XYZ file of C-alpha atoms in Angstrom:
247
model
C 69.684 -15.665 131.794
C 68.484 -16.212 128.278
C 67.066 -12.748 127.957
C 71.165 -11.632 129.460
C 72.963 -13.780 126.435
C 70.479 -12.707 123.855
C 70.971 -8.741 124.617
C 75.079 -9.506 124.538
C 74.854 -11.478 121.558
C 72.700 -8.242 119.945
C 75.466 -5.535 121.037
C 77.945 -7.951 120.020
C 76.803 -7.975 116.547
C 75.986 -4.407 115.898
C 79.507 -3.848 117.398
C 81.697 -5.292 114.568
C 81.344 -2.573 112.017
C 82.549 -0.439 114.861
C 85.871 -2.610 115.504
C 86.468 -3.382 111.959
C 86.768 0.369 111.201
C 88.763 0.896 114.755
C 91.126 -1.878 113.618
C 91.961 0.369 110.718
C 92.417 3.882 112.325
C 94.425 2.196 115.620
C 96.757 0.671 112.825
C 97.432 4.012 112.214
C 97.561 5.149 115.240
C 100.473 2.478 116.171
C 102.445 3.497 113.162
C 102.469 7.377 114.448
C 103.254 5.731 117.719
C 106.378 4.021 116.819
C 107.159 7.157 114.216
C 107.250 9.305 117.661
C 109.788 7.159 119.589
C 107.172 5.098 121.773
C 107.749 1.232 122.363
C 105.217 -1.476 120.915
C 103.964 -2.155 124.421
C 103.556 1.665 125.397
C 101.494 2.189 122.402
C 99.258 -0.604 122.585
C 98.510 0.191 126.517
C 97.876 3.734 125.831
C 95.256 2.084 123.067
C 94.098 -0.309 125.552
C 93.777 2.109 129.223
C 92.572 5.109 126.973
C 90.263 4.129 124.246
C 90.002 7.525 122.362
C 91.147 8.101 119.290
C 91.503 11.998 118.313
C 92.692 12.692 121.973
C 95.913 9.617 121.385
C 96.356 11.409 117.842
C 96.837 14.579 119.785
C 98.653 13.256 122.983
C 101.633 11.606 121.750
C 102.471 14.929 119.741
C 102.435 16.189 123.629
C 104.062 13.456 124.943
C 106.642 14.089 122.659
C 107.484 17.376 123.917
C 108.725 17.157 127.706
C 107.381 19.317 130.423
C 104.202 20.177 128.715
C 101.771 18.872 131.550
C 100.083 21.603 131.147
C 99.360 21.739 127.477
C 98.055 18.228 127.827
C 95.946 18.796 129.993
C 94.049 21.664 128.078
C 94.264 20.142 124.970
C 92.961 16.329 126.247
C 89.801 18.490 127.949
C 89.068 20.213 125.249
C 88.423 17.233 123.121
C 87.387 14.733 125.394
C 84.839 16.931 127.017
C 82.449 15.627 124.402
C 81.940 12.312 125.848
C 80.414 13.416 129.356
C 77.759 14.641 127.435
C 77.433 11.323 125.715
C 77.403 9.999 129.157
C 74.841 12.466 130.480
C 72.245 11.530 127.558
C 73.207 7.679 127.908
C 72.205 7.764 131.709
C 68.477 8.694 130.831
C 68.212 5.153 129.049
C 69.925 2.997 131.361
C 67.999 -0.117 133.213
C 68.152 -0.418 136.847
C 70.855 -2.470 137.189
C 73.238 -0.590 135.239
C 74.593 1.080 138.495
C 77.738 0.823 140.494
C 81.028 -0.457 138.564
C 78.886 -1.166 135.324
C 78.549 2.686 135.054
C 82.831 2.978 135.315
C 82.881 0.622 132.573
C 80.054 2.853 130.381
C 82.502 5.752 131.146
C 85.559 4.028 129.958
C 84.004 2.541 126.549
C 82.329 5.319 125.048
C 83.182 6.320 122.086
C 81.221 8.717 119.064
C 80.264 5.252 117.196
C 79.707 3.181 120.596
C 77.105 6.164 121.237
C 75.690 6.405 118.159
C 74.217 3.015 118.055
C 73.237 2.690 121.814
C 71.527 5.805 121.905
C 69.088 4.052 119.541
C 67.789 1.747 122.028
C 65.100 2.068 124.194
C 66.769 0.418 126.909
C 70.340 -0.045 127.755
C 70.868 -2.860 129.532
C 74.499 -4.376 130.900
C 74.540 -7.088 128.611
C 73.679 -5.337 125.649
C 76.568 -2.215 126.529
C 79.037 -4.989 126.942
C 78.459 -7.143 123.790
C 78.582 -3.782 121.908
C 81.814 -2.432 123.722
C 83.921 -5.633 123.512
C 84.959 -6.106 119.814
C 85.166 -2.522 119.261
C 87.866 -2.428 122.377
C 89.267 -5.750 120.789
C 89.785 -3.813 117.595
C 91.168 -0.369 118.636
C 94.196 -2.909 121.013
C 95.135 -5.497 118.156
C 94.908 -2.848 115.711
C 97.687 -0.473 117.519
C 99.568 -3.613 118.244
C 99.845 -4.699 114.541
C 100.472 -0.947 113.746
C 102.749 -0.658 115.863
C 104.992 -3.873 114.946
C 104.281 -3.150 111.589
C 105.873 0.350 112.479
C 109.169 -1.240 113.786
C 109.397 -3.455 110.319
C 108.104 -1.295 107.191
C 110.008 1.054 104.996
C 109.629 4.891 105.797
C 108.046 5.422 102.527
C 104.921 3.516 103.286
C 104.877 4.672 106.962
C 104.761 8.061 105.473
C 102.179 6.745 103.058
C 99.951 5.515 105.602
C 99.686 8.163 108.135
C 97.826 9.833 105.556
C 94.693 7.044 106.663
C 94.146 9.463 109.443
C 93.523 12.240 107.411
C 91.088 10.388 105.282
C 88.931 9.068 108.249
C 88.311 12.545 108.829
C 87.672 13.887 105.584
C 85.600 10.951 105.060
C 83.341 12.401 108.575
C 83.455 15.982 107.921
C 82.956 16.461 104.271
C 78.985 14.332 103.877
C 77.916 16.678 106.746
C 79.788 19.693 105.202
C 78.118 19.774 102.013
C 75.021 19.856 103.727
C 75.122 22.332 106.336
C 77.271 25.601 105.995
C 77.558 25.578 109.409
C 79.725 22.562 109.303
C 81.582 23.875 106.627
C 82.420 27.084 108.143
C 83.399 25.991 110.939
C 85.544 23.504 109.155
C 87.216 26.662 107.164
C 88.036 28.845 110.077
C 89.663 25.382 111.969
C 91.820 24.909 109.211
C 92.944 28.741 108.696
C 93.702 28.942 112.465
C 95.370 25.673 112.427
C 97.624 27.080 108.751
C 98.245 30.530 111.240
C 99.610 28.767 114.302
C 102.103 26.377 112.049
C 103.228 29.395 109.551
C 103.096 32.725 111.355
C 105.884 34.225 113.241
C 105.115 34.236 116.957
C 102.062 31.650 116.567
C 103.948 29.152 115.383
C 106.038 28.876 118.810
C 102.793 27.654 120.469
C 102.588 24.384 121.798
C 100.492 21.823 119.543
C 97.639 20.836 122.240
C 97.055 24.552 123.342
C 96.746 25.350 119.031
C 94.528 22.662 119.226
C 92.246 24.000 121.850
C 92.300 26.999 120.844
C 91.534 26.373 117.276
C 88.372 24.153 117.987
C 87.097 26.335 120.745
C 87.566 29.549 118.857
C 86.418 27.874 115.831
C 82.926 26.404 117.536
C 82.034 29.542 119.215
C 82.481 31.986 116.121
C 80.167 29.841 113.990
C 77.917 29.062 117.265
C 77.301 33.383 116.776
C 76.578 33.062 113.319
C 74.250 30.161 113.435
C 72.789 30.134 116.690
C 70.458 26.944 117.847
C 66.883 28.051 116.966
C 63.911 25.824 118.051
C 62.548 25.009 114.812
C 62.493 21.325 113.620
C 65.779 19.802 112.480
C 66.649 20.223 108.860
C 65.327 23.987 108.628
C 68.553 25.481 108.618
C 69.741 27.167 105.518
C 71.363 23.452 103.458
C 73.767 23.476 100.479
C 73.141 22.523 96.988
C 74.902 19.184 95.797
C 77.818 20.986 94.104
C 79.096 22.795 97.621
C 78.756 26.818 98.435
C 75.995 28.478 96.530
């Protein structure tokens, strides 16, 4: 029992950082929520049942849209599809317990941080998965609540103003990886000229957002995947940028 408590309390505490920064990005999240004609409640259950941020970002554009089931579909797969393979290298370090419901639960709380800091452990035991998925699910729910009343109450100017925060989550991801690997950064080029062509040009521009989005990150990916295919030499070999950016 004490050894149970102990490995909560440890996943509870290394799962703050995680809901502090979810408590910032649902915010926004609830704001783009309201901004697309969805309730207070319907926002913050679609935080609380779902649990994933890019694929809400991209969903409620969808939703949005009537009769594109299909679109949704595609475009939820395509960037969701990342966390069974979270799942699949999670499963190699689970105890013997974690089995049955507990793995349901695994399934519905990952998330790219979540994974990040219990792939680290040697052992991933109940306790320790649920102290370190509670506060971050705590965070991503109150967070799209608040946005989402704040939504209904603040001027359109700062709405505006602060569905930018999005944006800068992902900059703030991409670019420390981009200026290190050209791989990244290509692949972060040809996203964004593929995403420019399918809001701009005639005849692209009449495609659904969640099929662009598929087809921008899947193109995208397997282009640069070409280029700079997987090698077995040790991590860090590939070709890295110099401080400043391109060389």
């Amino acid at each position: 029992m004490n050894n149970t408590l102990l490995n909560y309390k440890r996943g509870l505490l290394a799962g703050i950082p995680i809901a502090l920064g979810y408590l910032s990005v649902s915010f926004t999240f609830g704001i783009l929520a309201i901004k697309y004609g969805l309730t207070v409640w319907e926002a913050t259950l679609i935080s609380a049942t779902t649990l994933t941020s890019a694929g809400q970002f991209a969903g409620i554009q969808t939703m949005m849209m009537p009769g594109l089931w299909l679109d949704m579909l595609i475009s939820q797969l395509t960037i969701n599809v990342r966390y069974s393979f979270m799942s699949i290298a999670l499963s190699q370090k689970l105890d013997k317990k974690f089995s049955g419901i507990w793995r349901y639960i695994l399934g519905f709380s990952i998330t790219d941080e979540i994974f990040g800091v219990a792939i680290t452990e040697e052992t991933i035991t109940r306790s320790y998965w649920f102290g370190l998925s509670t506060l971050p699910w705590f965070g991503w729910t109150i967070g799209t609540l608040l946005g989402s009343i704040m939504g209904n109450v603040l001027p359109k100017s700062i709405l505006s103003a602060l569905g930018l925060a999005l944006y800068g989550m992902f900059v703030a991801i991409v670019v420390p990886v981009a200026r290190k690997e050209r791989s990244t950064l290509l692949t972060v080029i040809l996203a964004a000229i593929l995403s420019t062509a399918f809001t701009y040009l005639p005849g692209l521009k009449n495609v659904s957002v969640g099929i662009a989005i598929s087809i921008c990150a899947v193109v995208s990916a397997c282009i640069i995947a070409i280029i700079y295919p997987i090698s077995d030499e040790k991590p860090g070999d590939e070709e890295s940028l110099p401080e400043g950016g391109v060389s």
